[in-house]
Structures are given as C-alpha cells and as structure tokens.
Amino acid sequence: MSDAAVGEVFVDEVVTHAHVRDVTLPNSAGTLALITLDNGHDHTRPNTFGPNGLAELDAALDTIAVRDDIAAVGVTGKPFIFAVGADLNGVPLIRRREDAAAIARLGHDVFRRLGELHVPSFAYYNGAAMGGGVEIGLHCTYRTISSGVPAFALPETFLGLVPGWGGTYLLPNLIGAEKALKVVIENPLSQNRMLKGPQAYELGIADAVFEPADFLEESLAWTARVLNREITVRRAEVDTGKAWDDAVAMARWNVDGKLHGAAPSYLKALDLVAAAKDRTRDEGFAAENEALCSLIMSDELRAGLYAFDLTQKRAKKPAGAPDASLAYSVTKVGVVGAGLMASQLALLFARRLEVPVVLTDLDQERLDKGVGYAHGEIDKLLGKGRVSPDKANRLKSLITGSLGKDAFADADFVIEAVFEEMSVKRKVFAEVEQHVSAECVLATNTSSLSVSEMASGLKHPERVVGFHFFNPVAVLPLLEIVRGTATDDATLATAFATGKALKKSCVLVKDAPAFVVNRVLLRLLAEIVRAVDEGTPIETAERAAQPLGLPMPPFVLMGLVGPAIALHVNETLHAAFPDRFPLSDNLAKLVAAGKSGVYLPDFSLDPEAVEIFGGGDSPSSEKEVLDRALAALADEIRIMLDEGVVAAPQDIDLCMILGAGWPFHLGGITPYLDRTGVSEKATGRRFLDPGVASLPA
C-alpha cells in the first residue's frame, strides 16, 4: 500500500501545511529553516497529522535536506496550537490492514527525518501538543516549551492506541521509564490528565521553558546560544537497569488493578516501553508500527474513537435541547438546603456563573456550616494558586445564607438539594413558589424521584426541571437534565444554557425512575446483589465484573455512594419495575445495621456484613454472574430506549462515560454488549449498526 493510496482513505482530511521560512538567528549563529505547522484554521480547529499533511511535511524536509546554507531546522505551530496528533477522523474509515500499516509507517518515516538531518533540529512547543504533536518534537535534537502550554500529553492509550510514532521508544530513552510511564500510562488512566508546559519541562521533555509573550523570540535566542556553544544542554543519564524494570512492573500492576486486561492498548504500550531499553531505534519503530497496525484494526480502538466523538461532539450539541434563544437570563441563584451537596452546588454556581448565590436552611448552625464549607473550598483554591486573592474575596462575597426563603425573591434559578423524599421536596417547592417570580426556574437535584410528581400541585409546574448532578459535583462532568410532563421549552432551554455555563455536559432525559446512570448501575448492582443473596461469595461476585474494567467493583461503588442511598434508589425502581429490580432483604439489613458497606477501612471484608449476606444455597460462578449481569444490562437498556428515556444509544453511553466513569476504551456500554454478542442474545438485535464503535462490516 503506497502512502498516496492511504491518503485517499482520509477523504475529508484538513491538511496541516508545513510552511518553511528562513530566520536569521542572533549573534551570527546562522540561518534557521523554520517550519510552521498550520492547517489554515484558528485555534478551535487544531493542527493534526493525516497522510496528506505528513506528505507535505515530508516534501518540506526534502527541500531542507539538500541545503548547505542553514545551521539548524526548527518546528513550531500556529497561535496557541503546536499540534494535537493524528487525524482521528480518518481512522474509522480504514478497512484494510495494509492501510493501517501504511499510516503507521508514514508517521515514523517522516518524523524521524528531523533527527537525521545534517544539522540540529529544534522543536518549539508554543501551544497545545498531544500525541503526534509531542512525538514530532521527540524526534528533534532539542526542545523548548512555552510556560503557557495548557495541554501536553500522550493520550493514545486512553483512546485505544499507543504512542506509535516514536513515543514509546524515544520518551523513555530521553527521560527514563518511570517518568515516561507517567505520561504514557498513568496520566491517561487518570481521566486523561494533561501536563502543563512547566510540568513537561520539569520532567525533562523540554530543554528550556520561556514565557508565552515572547516565546519564539526567546527560543530562537536560546537556539543561537546552543549553536554557538554558549549553552550545553545536559540531560540526566537514563537508568536502563533495575530502575527501568521496576517502573514497568509498577505500571503493569497499576494497569492490571484498574483494568484487569480489559484495555489492550495499555498492555501493548507497556510491552513497548519495557522492550525499548534494549532495542535499536529501527527495532523500536518497527515494533510500534506493528502495535499501531494491530490496534487500528481492532474493535476496541473503534469503540474508543466512538467515545471520543461522543464527548467532543455529541456532548456539545445535546440531542433534543430547545433553541438556546428561549433561555432566561440567570443573575441570581438560590439553593435550598445547606448540606454537603448543596454547598458544592453553591460553590459551582458562584465560580462558573459569578452571580450571587444564597443558601437557605431551617437551622442557623447548619446554614453557617454550609456557607463555611463553600468559603473554605475557595480558600483552598487560593492556597493552590488557582484563584487570586481578589477573586477569592469576590467569590466568597457571592455565597451567602438566609433562614428565610424570601431571600429568593429576585432569584432567576432555584435548585433544591434536600432529603430524597417526595413529600419533603414537594413541600419545599410549594414554599419557594410563594416567594419567586413566575419565570424563576425551579430545579431539583433528585437522583431518582419523578420530576412531574414533584411539580404537580404548583401554580407553575411548567418551570420545574430535573437538574441531576453527580458527586463530586466539581469533578464529574455529566448533568442529566430531566423534562417533566409539564416542563416548557423556556425552562428547558434555561436549564441547558445554565448547564453549559457550569461547564457540564448535558443530556436530555425523560422523567423516568432513576433516569439513566442510576438506573443502569442499579440494574447491574441488583443482579450482583441477587447472586450474593443466593449464596455467591461477595469476592466472587466482585471479580465477576472485572472484564468490564469499571472504575471500582460493584460493592466498592455501593460503599462509596452509601448502602442507604443504594437501597433508596432500589426501592424507587422496585416500585416501578418490581420484576427487574427485586428488593434485597440483606441490603436492607445492612442499612439497618448502620454499615457503610461490606468492607472495613483496610478494604478487607467486614465479617458482620458477610454474615448478613450469608445463608444462600445456590452460589454462581464468576462467569455465570457476569453473564446474567450483562444480559440484565442489555435488557434494561433496550427497555429504556423503547421507552424513549433518551434519544439514542449514544446518549446512554455518554451518560455512563461521563457520569459513572464507564471505561472510555469500551465506548460506554452498548458497544461492549454488541461486541460480545450479548445484545443480540438478550434482546434479539444490536444497539449500534456494524461499523459504529466497531470495525466496518
């Protein structure tokens, strides 16, 4: 397969051009041929590398390679963007292994030329750099980075790939295996964490760091000093002995503990780094080519790219959201309650909207504690340098408390975060309605109760909407927006506009018991708990879910949310769907015993909890538990889609990824159920068409 042929596969490639211009370096250091990567769009459309862009860079290097009048070559990006890696839009179009092999080989063949020129090469990381954008710099002789770079990463394993254009070979041999694995493995495993410019410098990836205002000018001056031998770049010697092996072993233990073999990209990346200490460059690159080719032709990668597309595109244009022009302006927010969730909400609204936020409660001590918590969190942000002293004072002044709901008189948006009991919530809204305008939106953070029932009896039920956050509020990006039977478009539009302003990803959900995330999780948990009630050991049931690669086992999750909350949601779902959500007498006993879960603080099983769940005489094997749990998930999701709880399977997956930390590499849940054949076995059909989150048929 020729490089030109693979270029034809990427039919809609936005080509990143390689513009070359000569720069006269200061202090008579000579001429530098500066390559500027630029796809012709602003920073909202970052530079990427597809086959046609790589071919253009290759042609630019052809012209440079024959010049004997230059002292060095430099590579930089357009304003705010260096380059963010391969053109992922084209990867799902690859149907043949030879096309995958060609794109893997092409990246190496072009990038490596920067390290094999007759003159030194310099990468100037002026903006965001990810994946291939990081790797092109690794091929250069020297690197500088702007302190203003907001995102620097090798996120490939998170998507289902490996850093396959030099990353798994060059990076560990530059900074050592331990530091390299932080970038290649640990950060992607940690919700795809990014480095800032100074952090990349501290790791030794860049040789110098400069301020963004005059970054290129300072980088060129530094380049001149290097060429004139006024600066000698010194790098720490890489330990290719026991330290390398220990770092790989620790990373492998971490991956296995979190994913249990469910994501092949992490294992392949680990194998490549492990072997990089003994390989030549050619051998290392050949191994990367093979790994990249294998992963490109896998369902796992297609699922990862599907998830990436959901979070980057569908999340930004929620299905079913009304026209944004219908939204009311929100200039003041009220929060009913002053507990932990209410305090988190107050802090979020104040930080993101920068409008007055007033909490109410019946007790002054509780009110003071809630406001104090929010103020304390602002002080923590100040201590970490994330807000200025002036900003901290301004935010604290925005968050106040009141014992009377008349403080909501001029509020545009009031959200309740009180006890999860329908009668309590209805009473709260009836009281609030007496003090607010007819246009004020009333939002509920309920996790499972009916929004429609909550609104019934109000003078204006049309302005009530579900606004379900996930804990911790500041971290989890999902917001389930629930439309009640009476909710009007203006209220819904205001909810979506407010959610966007809060920097949350919003999904429109029908007013159905437990909505999406909790309903799916509780169906899974109900099946696991039922197996334990029948006599399956807790540890066997926990291990059964390992192939899913979930953030935590089911009983650990139950301990995190609290058995009482799990029981309450289970009761809500049992009332609606008794056949599918049976009540566990043992779970009720666990709650009655005041247990916080089945584990002790050291994560050993609590003998008393084991005794509570004991007594069953029909134990199941791990495989049997997994099979029945997956069949139950497929059944529930099909029912939810048939009921119109969300618009499409994509919304189920988006909710599970963003609200429950469901593995990105699985694409959520429906691609996994399709790929394993569970969907068709349990429901008679797939959730997604072949080629969506899977290899084309």
XYZ file of C-alpha atoms in Angstrom:
697
model
C 0.000 0.000 0.000
C 1.504 3.325 -1.072
C 1.408 6.470 1.049
C -0.590 8.169 -1.703
C -3.186 5.384 -1.588
C -3.684 5.681 2.153
C -4.115 9.433 1.628
C -7.168 8.649 -0.459
C -8.766 6.889 2.540
C -8.707 10.128 4.574
C -11.141 11.823 2.210
C -12.053 14.747 4.485
C -8.602 15.406 5.917
C -7.994 19.005 6.999
C -4.393 19.198 5.842
C -1.841 20.700 8.190
C 0.554 22.600 5.964
C 4.283 22.871 6.592
C 5.311 26.446 5.767
C 9.059 26.996 5.597
C 10.778 30.353 6.037
C 14.328 31.365 6.790
C 15.119 33.076 10.075
C 18.403 34.827 10.727
C 19.493 33.799 14.196
C 21.031 36.371 16.551
C 24.736 36.540 17.431
C 25.823 35.367 13.973
C 24.589 31.852 14.686
C 23.460 31.405 11.082
C 20.184 30.744 9.308
C 17.431 28.541 10.691
C 14.831 26.986 8.405
C 11.642 27.386 10.440
C 8.739 25.045 9.694
C 5.388 26.389 10.892
C 2.581 23.843 11.153
C -0.735 25.461 10.210
C -3.954 23.985 8.852
C -5.348 27.413 7.951
C -7.961 27.454 10.729
C -7.944 29.253 14.074
C -7.134 27.550 17.378
C -10.600 25.978 17.585
C -9.530 23.590 14.804
C -6.125 22.297 15.961
C -3.344 21.057 13.691
C -3.474 17.299 13.121
C -1.426 14.863 11.049
C -3.140 12.898 8.310
C -1.377 11.202 5.403
C -1.602 14.254 3.149
C -0.262 16.577 5.843
C 2.582 14.157 6.551
C 3.365 14.059 2.844
C 3.545 17.866 2.778
C 5.900 17.880 5.773
C 7.998 15.245 4.013
C 8.229 17.453 0.920
C 9.278 20.415 3.073
C 12.051 18.314 4.597
C 13.150 17.325 1.085
C 13.867 20.969 0.299
C 15.686 21.463 3.599
C 17.791 18.290 3.409
C 19.712 19.491 0.326
C 20.549 22.930 1.693
C 24.059 23.618 2.917
C 23.373 27.242 3.875
C 21.435 26.559 7.078
C 22.686 25.996 10.616
C 19.548 24.371 12.026
C 15.895 23.484 11.466
C 13.011 24.490 13.758
C 9.391 23.361 14.041
C 6.618 25.387 15.664
C 2.853 25.724 15.415
C 0.190 28.311 14.750
C -1.005 30.615 17.558
C -1.998 28.639 20.680
C -1.573 25.270 18.957
C 1.504 23.219 18.192
C -0.202 20.002 17.009
C -2.587 17.559 18.654
C -1.656 14.318 16.934
C -3.017 12.080 14.234
C -6.151 12.897 12.263
C -8.522 10.615 14.174
C -11.449 11.433 11.885
C -9.893 9.289 9.198
C -9.114 6.224 11.313
C -12.680 4.792 11.326
C -12.515 4.841 7.515
C -9.588 2.396 7.476
C -10.900 -1.020 6.478
C -7.740 -2.897 5.473
C -4.685 -3.862 7.478
C -2.363 -2.606 4.752
C -3.879 0.882 5.067
C -3.323 0.773 8.828
C 0.286 -0.354 8.279
C 0.856 2.462 5.789
C -0.301 5.242 8.140
C 1.757 3.766 10.995
C 4.882 3.612 8.827
C 4.359 7.042 7.284
C 4.451 8.845 10.628
C 7.759 7.252 11.538
C 9.300 7.760 8.111
C 8.547 11.490 8.095
C 9.137 12.395 11.752
C 12.439 10.542 12.057
C 13.948 12.707 9.349
C 14.062 15.576 11.860
C 16.504 13.584 13.956
C 18.590 12.504 10.980
C 19.244 15.815 9.216
C 22.731 17.144 8.587
C 22.047 19.979 11.061
C 20.488 20.067 14.562
C 16.704 20.297 14.799
C 14.658 22.227 17.370
C 11.013 21.807 18.384
C 9.366 24.925 19.774
C 6.233 23.788 21.643
C 4.356 27.084 21.507
C 0.884 25.707 22.320
C -1.154 22.575 22.956
C 0.727 19.427 21.978
C -0.687 15.913 22.120
C 0.080 12.555 20.597
C 1.921 13.006 17.330
C 2.346 16.674 18.227
C 4.504 15.620 21.178
C 6.238 12.908 19.158
C 7.391 15.112 16.295
C 9.261 17.135 18.916
C 10.801 13.998 20.438
C 12.471 13.295 17.088
C 14.183 16.695 17.215
C 17.609 17.269 18.728
C 16.373 19.920 21.195
C 13.040 21.165 22.534
C 11.736 24.368 24.136
C 8.254 24.845 25.584
C 6.054 27.783 26.480
C 5.042 28.099 30.127
C 1.571 28.885 28.813
C 1.061 25.497 27.138
C -2.267 24.327 28.640
C -2.200 20.709 27.499
C 0.750 18.430 26.771
C 0.071 14.699 26.631
C 0.384 11.311 25.018
C -3.274 10.272 25.372
C -3.238 7.405 22.875
C -3.812 4.558 25.344
C -6.907 6.365 26.628
C -8.349 6.127 23.123
C -7.244 2.556 22.444
C -3.966 3.257 20.618
C -0.307 3.520 21.613
C 2.032 6.478 21.075
C 3.060 4.841 17.818
C 5.167 7.447 16.030
C 8.131 7.210 18.351
C 6.609 7.919 21.751
C 7.113 4.545 23.447
C 10.738 4.357 22.295
C 12.051 7.917 22.312
C 10.413 9.212 25.503
C 11.678 6.555 27.961
C 15.130 6.770 26.422
C 15.018 10.547 26.920
C 13.674 10.862 30.488
C 13.690 7.303 31.848
C 10.988 4.672 32.091
C 9.371 5.896 35.326
C 8.745 9.438 34.090
C 7.784 8.250 30.614
C 5.201 5.826 32.001
C 3.620 8.681 33.927
C 2.914 10.324 30.564
C 2.127 7.193 28.542
C 0.166 5.164 31.134
C -0.570 6.912 34.424
C -1.999 10.172 33.076
C -4.304 8.517 30.513
C -5.524 6.173 33.269
C -6.291 9.217 35.435
C -9.169 10.539 33.316
C -6.711 11.526 30.577
C -4.819 14.043 32.715
C -2.779 16.648 30.829
C 0.556 18.248 31.683
C 1.144 21.999 31.661
C 4.182 23.455 29.919
C 6.285 23.834 33.097
C 5.496 20.231 34.101
C 6.757 18.933 30.759
C 9.940 20.913 31.317
C 10.367 19.553 34.855
C 10.063 16.002 33.535
C 12.939 16.722 31.172
C 10.921 16.504 27.965
C 11.829 20.092 27.077
C 15.306 21.554 27.488
C 14.144 25.116 28.194
C 10.928 26.922 29.140
C 10.006 30.500 28.210
C 7.083 32.828 28.816
C 4.382 32.884 26.096
C 4.589 36.627 25.326
C 7.955 36.338 23.575
C 8.274 32.575 23.397
C 9.501 32.220 19.818
C 11.914 35.128 20.101
C 13.420 33.695 23.287
C 13.544 30.205 21.780
C 15.457 31.485 18.757
C 17.888 33.351 21.008
C 18.383 30.147 23.032
C 18.889 28.210 19.803
C 21.635 30.625 18.788
C 23.382 30.158 22.121
C 23.220 26.382 21.754
C 24.637 26.539 18.220
C 27.379 28.933 19.372
C 28.174 26.527 22.223
C 27.410 29.130 24.831
C 24.893 26.645 26.276
C 25.497 22.950 26.710
C 22.280 21.028 27.154
C 22.734 18.474 29.904
C 20.270 15.650 30.439
C 20.115 13.146 33.264
C 21.522 9.737 32.418
C 18.783 7.166 31.890
C 18.978 4.052 34.062
C 18.288 1.105 31.768
C 18.765 -1.469 34.508
C 16.664 -2.348 37.540
C 15.002 1.090 37.767
C 13.572 0.646 34.266
C 12.255 -2.849 35.033
C 10.794 -1.753 38.374
C 8.977 1.168 36.749
C 7.429 -1.133 34.150
C 6.431 -3.674 36.802
C 4.748 -0.985 38.923
C 2.872 0.423 35.931
C 1.776 -3.076 34.917
C 0.459 -3.735 38.436
C -1.442 -0.443 38.328
C -2.983 -1.184 34.924
C -3.974 -4.700 35.919
C -5.533 -3.459 39.147
C -7.661 -0.891 37.335
C -8.489 -2.576 34.046
C -7.988 -6.327 34.581
C -6.867 -6.811 30.986
C -9.921 -5.047 29.541
C -7.918 -2.483 27.515
C -5.256 -3.957 25.191
C -3.749 -0.561 24.334
C -2.285 -0.095 27.827
C -0.704 -3.547 27.776
C 0.799 -3.033 24.331
C 2.212 0.340 25.363
C 3.739 -1.247 28.462
C 5.323 -4.007 26.398
C 6.797 -1.448 24.007
C 8.288 0.652 26.811
C 9.593 -2.468 28.566
C 11.463 -3.541 25.442
C 12.634 -0.063 24.406
C 15.722 -0.173 26.648
C 17.307 -2.973 24.599
C 16.109 -2.137 21.102
C 17.684 -0.089 18.358
C 15.690 2.822 17.010
C 14.735 0.821 13.923
C 13.601 -2.106 16.052
C 11.631 0.172 18.368
C 9.868 1.904 15.491
C 9.093 -1.396 13.771
C 7.501 -2.694 16.970
C 5.425 0.486 17.244
C 4.292 0.047 13.645
C 3.104 -3.476 14.373
C 1.309 -2.472 17.570
C -0.339 0.533 15.921
C -1.460 -1.533 12.955
C -2.923 -4.216 15.220
C -4.828 -1.705 17.351
C -6.150 0.298 14.395
C -7.724 -2.921 13.143
C -9.427 -3.646 16.472
C -12.962 -3.109 17.727
C -11.526 -1.643 20.942
C -9.997 1.308 19.122
C -13.201 1.968 17.181
C -15.076 1.941 20.491
C -12.564 4.395 21.975
C -12.899 6.738 18.996
C -16.685 6.449 19.258
C -16.449 7.527 22.909
C -14.102 10.354 21.961
C -16.599 11.545 19.358
C -19.432 11.398 21.908
C -17.600 13.517 24.464
C -16.205 16.004 21.951
C -19.201 16.437 19.651
C -22.487 14.974 20.875
C -21.923 16.339 24.387
C -21.587 19.829 22.935
C -24.822 19.583 20.923
C -27.274 17.714 23.164
C -29.999 15.820 21.339
C -33.431 17.350 21.894
C -32.280 20.590 23.518
C -34.558 23.589 22.696
C -33.316 26.694 20.911
C -30.889 28.496 23.222
C -32.554 31.833 22.423
C -35.527 30.760 24.581
C -33.413 30.686 27.749
C -33.968 33.173 30.558
C -31.042 35.144 31.937
C -29.762 33.902 35.306
C -28.491 36.741 37.516
C -29.070 35.189 40.961
C -29.272 31.589 42.168
C -30.977 30.098 45.205
C -30.021 26.784 46.788
C -32.467 25.085 49.166
C -30.520 23.190 51.781
C -27.053 23.654 53.216
C -25.707 20.102 53.343
C -22.642 18.860 51.511
C -24.318 18.564 48.107
C -25.983 21.976 48.455
C -22.655 23.568 49.449
C -20.923 22.002 46.458
C -23.655 23.340 44.194
C -23.377 26.839 45.669
C -19.634 26.856 45.058
C -20.051 25.629 41.474
C -22.689 28.223 40.598
C -20.660 31.048 42.134
C -17.428 30.023 40.382
C -18.913 29.448 36.957
C -21.720 31.996 36.754
C -20.177 34.618 39.056
C -23.621 35.673 40.299
C -24.964 35.911 43.868
C -25.839 32.520 45.357
C -27.895 32.270 48.530
C -28.423 29.081 50.541
C -31.372 28.576 52.870
C -31.932 26.112 55.668
C -34.082 25.825 58.773
C -31.152 25.778 61.185
C -28.572 28.569 61.598
C -25.813 26.184 62.625
C -26.336 24.013 59.557
C -26.561 27.125 57.373
C -23.306 28.502 58.750
C -21.629 25.144 58.186
C -22.785 25.033 54.549
C -21.636 28.562 53.735
C -18.428 27.931 55.676
C -17.711 24.825 53.604
C -18.033 26.754 50.342
C -15.833 29.570 51.666
C -13.290 27.027 52.884
C -13.079 25.419 49.443
C -12.423 28.850 47.943
C -9.591 29.318 50.442
C -8.137 26.001 49.273
C -8.236 27.231 45.664
C -6.450 30.382 46.794
C -3.814 28.336 48.596
C -3.174 26.320 45.425
C -2.854 29.496 43.361
C -5.916 28.651 41.263
C -7.633 31.941 42.118
C -6.212 35.348 43.026
C -6.849 36.944 46.436
C -9.250 39.419 44.807
C -11.112 36.620 43.029
C -11.316 34.603 46.243
C -12.801 37.543 48.148
C -15.266 38.211 45.340
C -16.410 34.583 45.214
C -16.863 34.408 48.975
C -18.932 37.584 48.909
C -21.238 35.968 46.337
C -22.110 32.992 48.588
C -24.385 33.871 51.498
C -27.016 32.203 53.665
C -30.536 33.003 54.835
C -33.027 31.309 57.123
C -35.942 32.654 55.071
C -36.909 31.715 51.525
C -37.849 35.328 50.873
C -34.143 35.670 50.013
C -35.126 34.031 46.692
C -37.452 36.887 45.708
C -35.130 38.162 42.981
C -33.617 34.798 42.031
C -33.906 33.512 38.466
C -32.917 29.925 39.240
C -33.548 27.965 42.456
C -32.278 24.411 42.942
C -33.238 22.143 45.820
C -30.785 19.696 47.388
C -32.786 18.443 50.354
C -33.597 14.975 51.658
C -34.526 12.481 48.906
C -38.162 12.179 49.894
C -41.033 13.194 47.604
C -43.159 14.827 50.311
C -40.206 16.911 51.505
C -39.335 18.104 48.016
C -42.943 18.975 47.139
C -43.253 20.964 50.352
C -40.031 22.841 49.595
C -41.148 23.809 46.084
C -44.569 24.926 47.348
C -42.838 27.219 49.843
C -40.338 28.556 47.300
C -43.093 29.293 44.769
C -44.647 31.780 47.204
C -41.544 33.976 47.046
C -40.245 33.815 43.462
C -41.365 35.284 40.160
C -43.428 33.247 37.714
C -40.402 32.902 35.407
C -37.970 31.669 38.057
C -36.808 28.160 37.174
C -37.216 25.574 39.932
C -34.664 22.761 39.584
C -34.409 19.535 41.526
C -31.228 17.557 42.060
C -33.184 14.374 42.702
C -31.355 11.185 41.740
C -34.419 9.023 41.157
C -37.757 10.675 42.001
C -40.384 11.834 39.500
C -39.945 15.454 38.449
C -43.527 15.529 37.173
C -44.951 14.408 40.503
C -42.742 16.932 42.281
C -44.187 19.734 40.127
C -47.813 18.668 40.452
C -49.877 20.979 42.607
C -47.731 24.047 41.883
C -49.181 27.137 40.237
C -46.483 26.942 37.574
C -45.443 23.300 37.090
C -44.055 24.240 33.685
C -40.997 25.861 35.289
C -39.834 22.727 37.169
C -36.933 20.738 35.689
C -34.625 17.950 36.813
C -31.008 19.039 37.206
C -29.217 15.896 38.352
C -25.536 16.333 39.219
C -23.114 13.577 40.127
C -20.879 13.510 43.166
C -18.304 15.017 43.451
C -20.009 17.917 41.703
C -16.797 19.738 40.772
C -15.276 16.656 39.128
C -17.879 14.619 37.246
C -18.895 16.407 34.036
C -22.347 14.925 33.455
C -25.609 16.748 34.099
C -28.825 14.812 33.478
C -31.494 17.368 32.538
C -34.917 15.872 33.111
C -38.020 17.134 31.346
C -41.198 16.659 33.334
C -44.570 16.278 31.646
C -45.311 19.989 32.187
C -41.793 21.454 31.700
C -41.902 24.113 28.969
C -39.249 24.922 26.368
C -38.121 28.147 28.043
C -37.402 26.323 31.305
C -35.617 23.530 29.477
C -33.581 25.995 27.408
C -32.591 27.817 30.605
C -31.511 24.536 32.165
C -29.305 23.679 29.177
C -27.827 27.182 28.990
C -27.091 27.116 32.711
C -25.564 23.645 32.494
C -23.307 24.790 29.673
C -22.260 27.852 31.682
C -21.400 25.491 34.540
C -19.115 23.664 32.065
C -21.115 20.464 32.313
C -22.038 18.064 29.528
C -25.828 17.935 29.444
C -28.029 15.057 28.298
C -31.810 15.375 27.931
C -33.564 12.626 29.869
C -37.218 11.638 30.062
C -38.834 11.739 33.503
C -38.462 8.022 34.230
C -37.444 6.342 37.507
C -33.724 6.905 38.325
C -33.213 8.464 34.855
C -30.134 6.932 33.111
C -26.955 6.436 35.144
C -28.540 5.269 38.380
C -30.995 3.030 36.550
C -28.237 1.254 34.615
C -25.936 0.981 37.646
C -28.741 -0.280 39.888
C -29.750 -2.955 37.373
C -26.131 -4.144 37.390
C -25.912 -3.939 41.180
C -29.289 -5.644 41.632
C -28.063 -8.646 39.647
C -24.787 -8.790 41.577
C -26.538 -8.484 44.955
C -29.099 -11.117 43.945
C -26.262 -13.528 43.157
C -24.774 -12.871 46.609
C -28.188 -13.299 48.265
C -28.370 -16.697 46.560
C -25.087 -17.805 48.119
C -22.356 -16.486 45.818
C -19.391 -15.248 47.894
C -19.030 -11.459 47.804
C -15.473 -11.670 46.474
C -16.615 -13.948 43.628
C -19.392 -11.533 42.655
C -16.944 -8.598 42.776
C -14.465 -10.374 40.491
C -17.228 -11.245 38.042
C -17.432 -7.642 36.828
C -13.671 -7.308 36.230
C -13.841 -7.836 32.428
C -15.839 -4.601 32.216
C -12.846 -2.643 33.541
C -15.095 -0.495 35.728
C -13.593 2.245 37.936
C -14.416 0.155 41.005
C -16.136 -3.168 41.794
C -19.902 -3.065 42.450
C -19.764 -3.428 46.250
C -16.983 -0.844 46.497
C -19.215 1.521 44.497
C -22.103 0.765 46.833
C -19.896 1.711 49.768
C -18.927 4.963 48.058
C -22.493 6.124 47.409
C -23.717 4.600 50.667
C -25.883 1.488 51.140
C -28.796 3.647 52.326
C -28.822 5.646 49.081
C -28.429 2.470 47.018
C -31.357 0.947 48.902
C -33.488 4.067 48.410
C -32.902 4.123 44.636
C -33.509 0.373 44.544
C -36.834 0.897 46.317
C -37.804 3.597 43.809
C -37.017 1.296 40.907
C -38.670 -1.707 42.576
C -41.875 0.282 42.932
C -41.826 0.992 39.200
C -40.368 -2.282 37.894
C -40.703 -4.970 40.593
C -39.756 -7.890 38.334
C -36.437 -6.377 37.215
C -35.402 -4.645 40.442
C -36.075 -7.050 43.325
C -35.561 -5.770 46.842
C -32.746 -7.355 48.798
C -33.685 -8.106 52.393
C -29.984 -8.468 53.128
C -29.210 -4.988 51.787
C -31.975 -3.609 53.996
C -30.420 -5.455 56.973
C -27.018 -3.960 56.105
C -28.516 -0.467 56.198
C -30.422 -1.197 59.398
C -27.156 -2.359 60.991
C -25.630 1.039 60.224
C -22.954 -0.431 57.983
C -21.198 1.866 55.497
C -20.607 -1.053 53.158
C -19.293 -4.604 53.128
C -15.663 -3.555 53.539
C -13.669 -2.388 56.529
C -11.407 0.692 56.198
C -8.483 -1.558 55.174
C -10.658 -2.972 52.336
C -10.911 -6.383 53.931
C -14.419 -7.823 54.084
C -16.387 -6.925 57.194
C -17.245 -10.283 58.878
C -20.558 -8.879 60.101
C -21.502 -7.826 56.562
C -20.504 -11.248 55.246
C -22.745 -12.830 57.866
C -25.651 -10.551 56.913
C -25.364 -11.662 53.284
C -24.769 -15.307 54.189
C -27.237 -18.164 54.097
C -27.886 -18.631 50.382
C -27.552 -22.168 48.994
C -27.350 -21.549 45.205
C -23.938 -19.994 44.503
C -22.925 -18.979 40.974
C -19.522 -18.943 39.290
C -17.850 -15.716 38.184
C -18.811 -16.398 34.573
C -22.422 -17.105 35.498
C -22.651 -13.862 37.479
C -21.113 -11.867 34.631
C -23.361 -13.477 32.018
C -26.546 -12.727 33.922
C -25.396 -9.185 34.776
C -24.622 -8.382 31.135
C -27.911 -9.881 29.957
C -29.720 -7.742 32.534
C -27.904 -4.601 31.340
C -28.779 -5.306 27.710
C -32.408 -5.925 28.659
C -32.683 -2.726 30.710
C -31.017 -0.530 28.085
C -33.303 -1.889 25.366
C -36.338 -1.131 27.535
C -35.034 2.382 28.270
C -34.575 3.073 24.567
C -38.013 1.676 23.751
C -39.466 3.946 26.460
C -37.664 6.968 24.991
C -35.724 7.737 28.170
C -33.056 9.196 25.873
C -32.919 9.849 22.155
C -30.421 7.138 21.176
C -27.956 4.505 22.470
C -25.239 7.159 22.115
C -26.838 9.101 24.976
C -26.792 6.034 27.235
C -23.081 5.646 26.526
C -22.379 9.334 27.022
C -24.116 9.254 30.400
C -22.243 6.175 31.574
C -18.855 7.536 30.479
C -19.283 10.996 31.974
C -21.481 10.213 34.963
C -20.231 6.814 36.104
C -16.685 6.732 34.783
C -17.570 3.821 32.497
C -14.419 2.823 30.593
C -13.667 5.085 27.652
C -11.976 2.243 25.785
C -15.224 0.245 25.830
C -17.098 3.113 24.193
C -19.521 3.154 27.106
C -21.723 0.077 27.466
C -23.641 -0.569 24.237
C -20.559 -1.212 22.033
C -19.333 -3.746 24.594
C -22.695 -5.520 24.652
C -22.730 -5.546 20.834
C -19.103 -6.725 20.544
C -19.589 -9.611 22.979
C -22.820 -10.733 21.309
C -24.852 -10.119 24.468
C -27.136 -7.569 22.791
C -28.412 -9.975 20.164
C -28.593 -12.904 22.568
C -30.557 -10.972 25.192
C -32.667 -8.638 23.036
C -32.549 -10.054 19.515
C -30.623 -7.168 17.944
C -27.611 -4.892 18.238
C -27.792 -1.419 19.730
C -25.483 0.134 17.116
C -25.064 -0.592 13.421
C -21.953 -2.562 12.390
C -19.138 -0.094 11.808
C -20.331 2.214 14.586
C -17.907 1.715 17.506
C -16.660 -1.398 15.713
C -14.799 -2.403 12.573
C -16.786 -1.872 9.368
C -18.618 -4.996 8.223
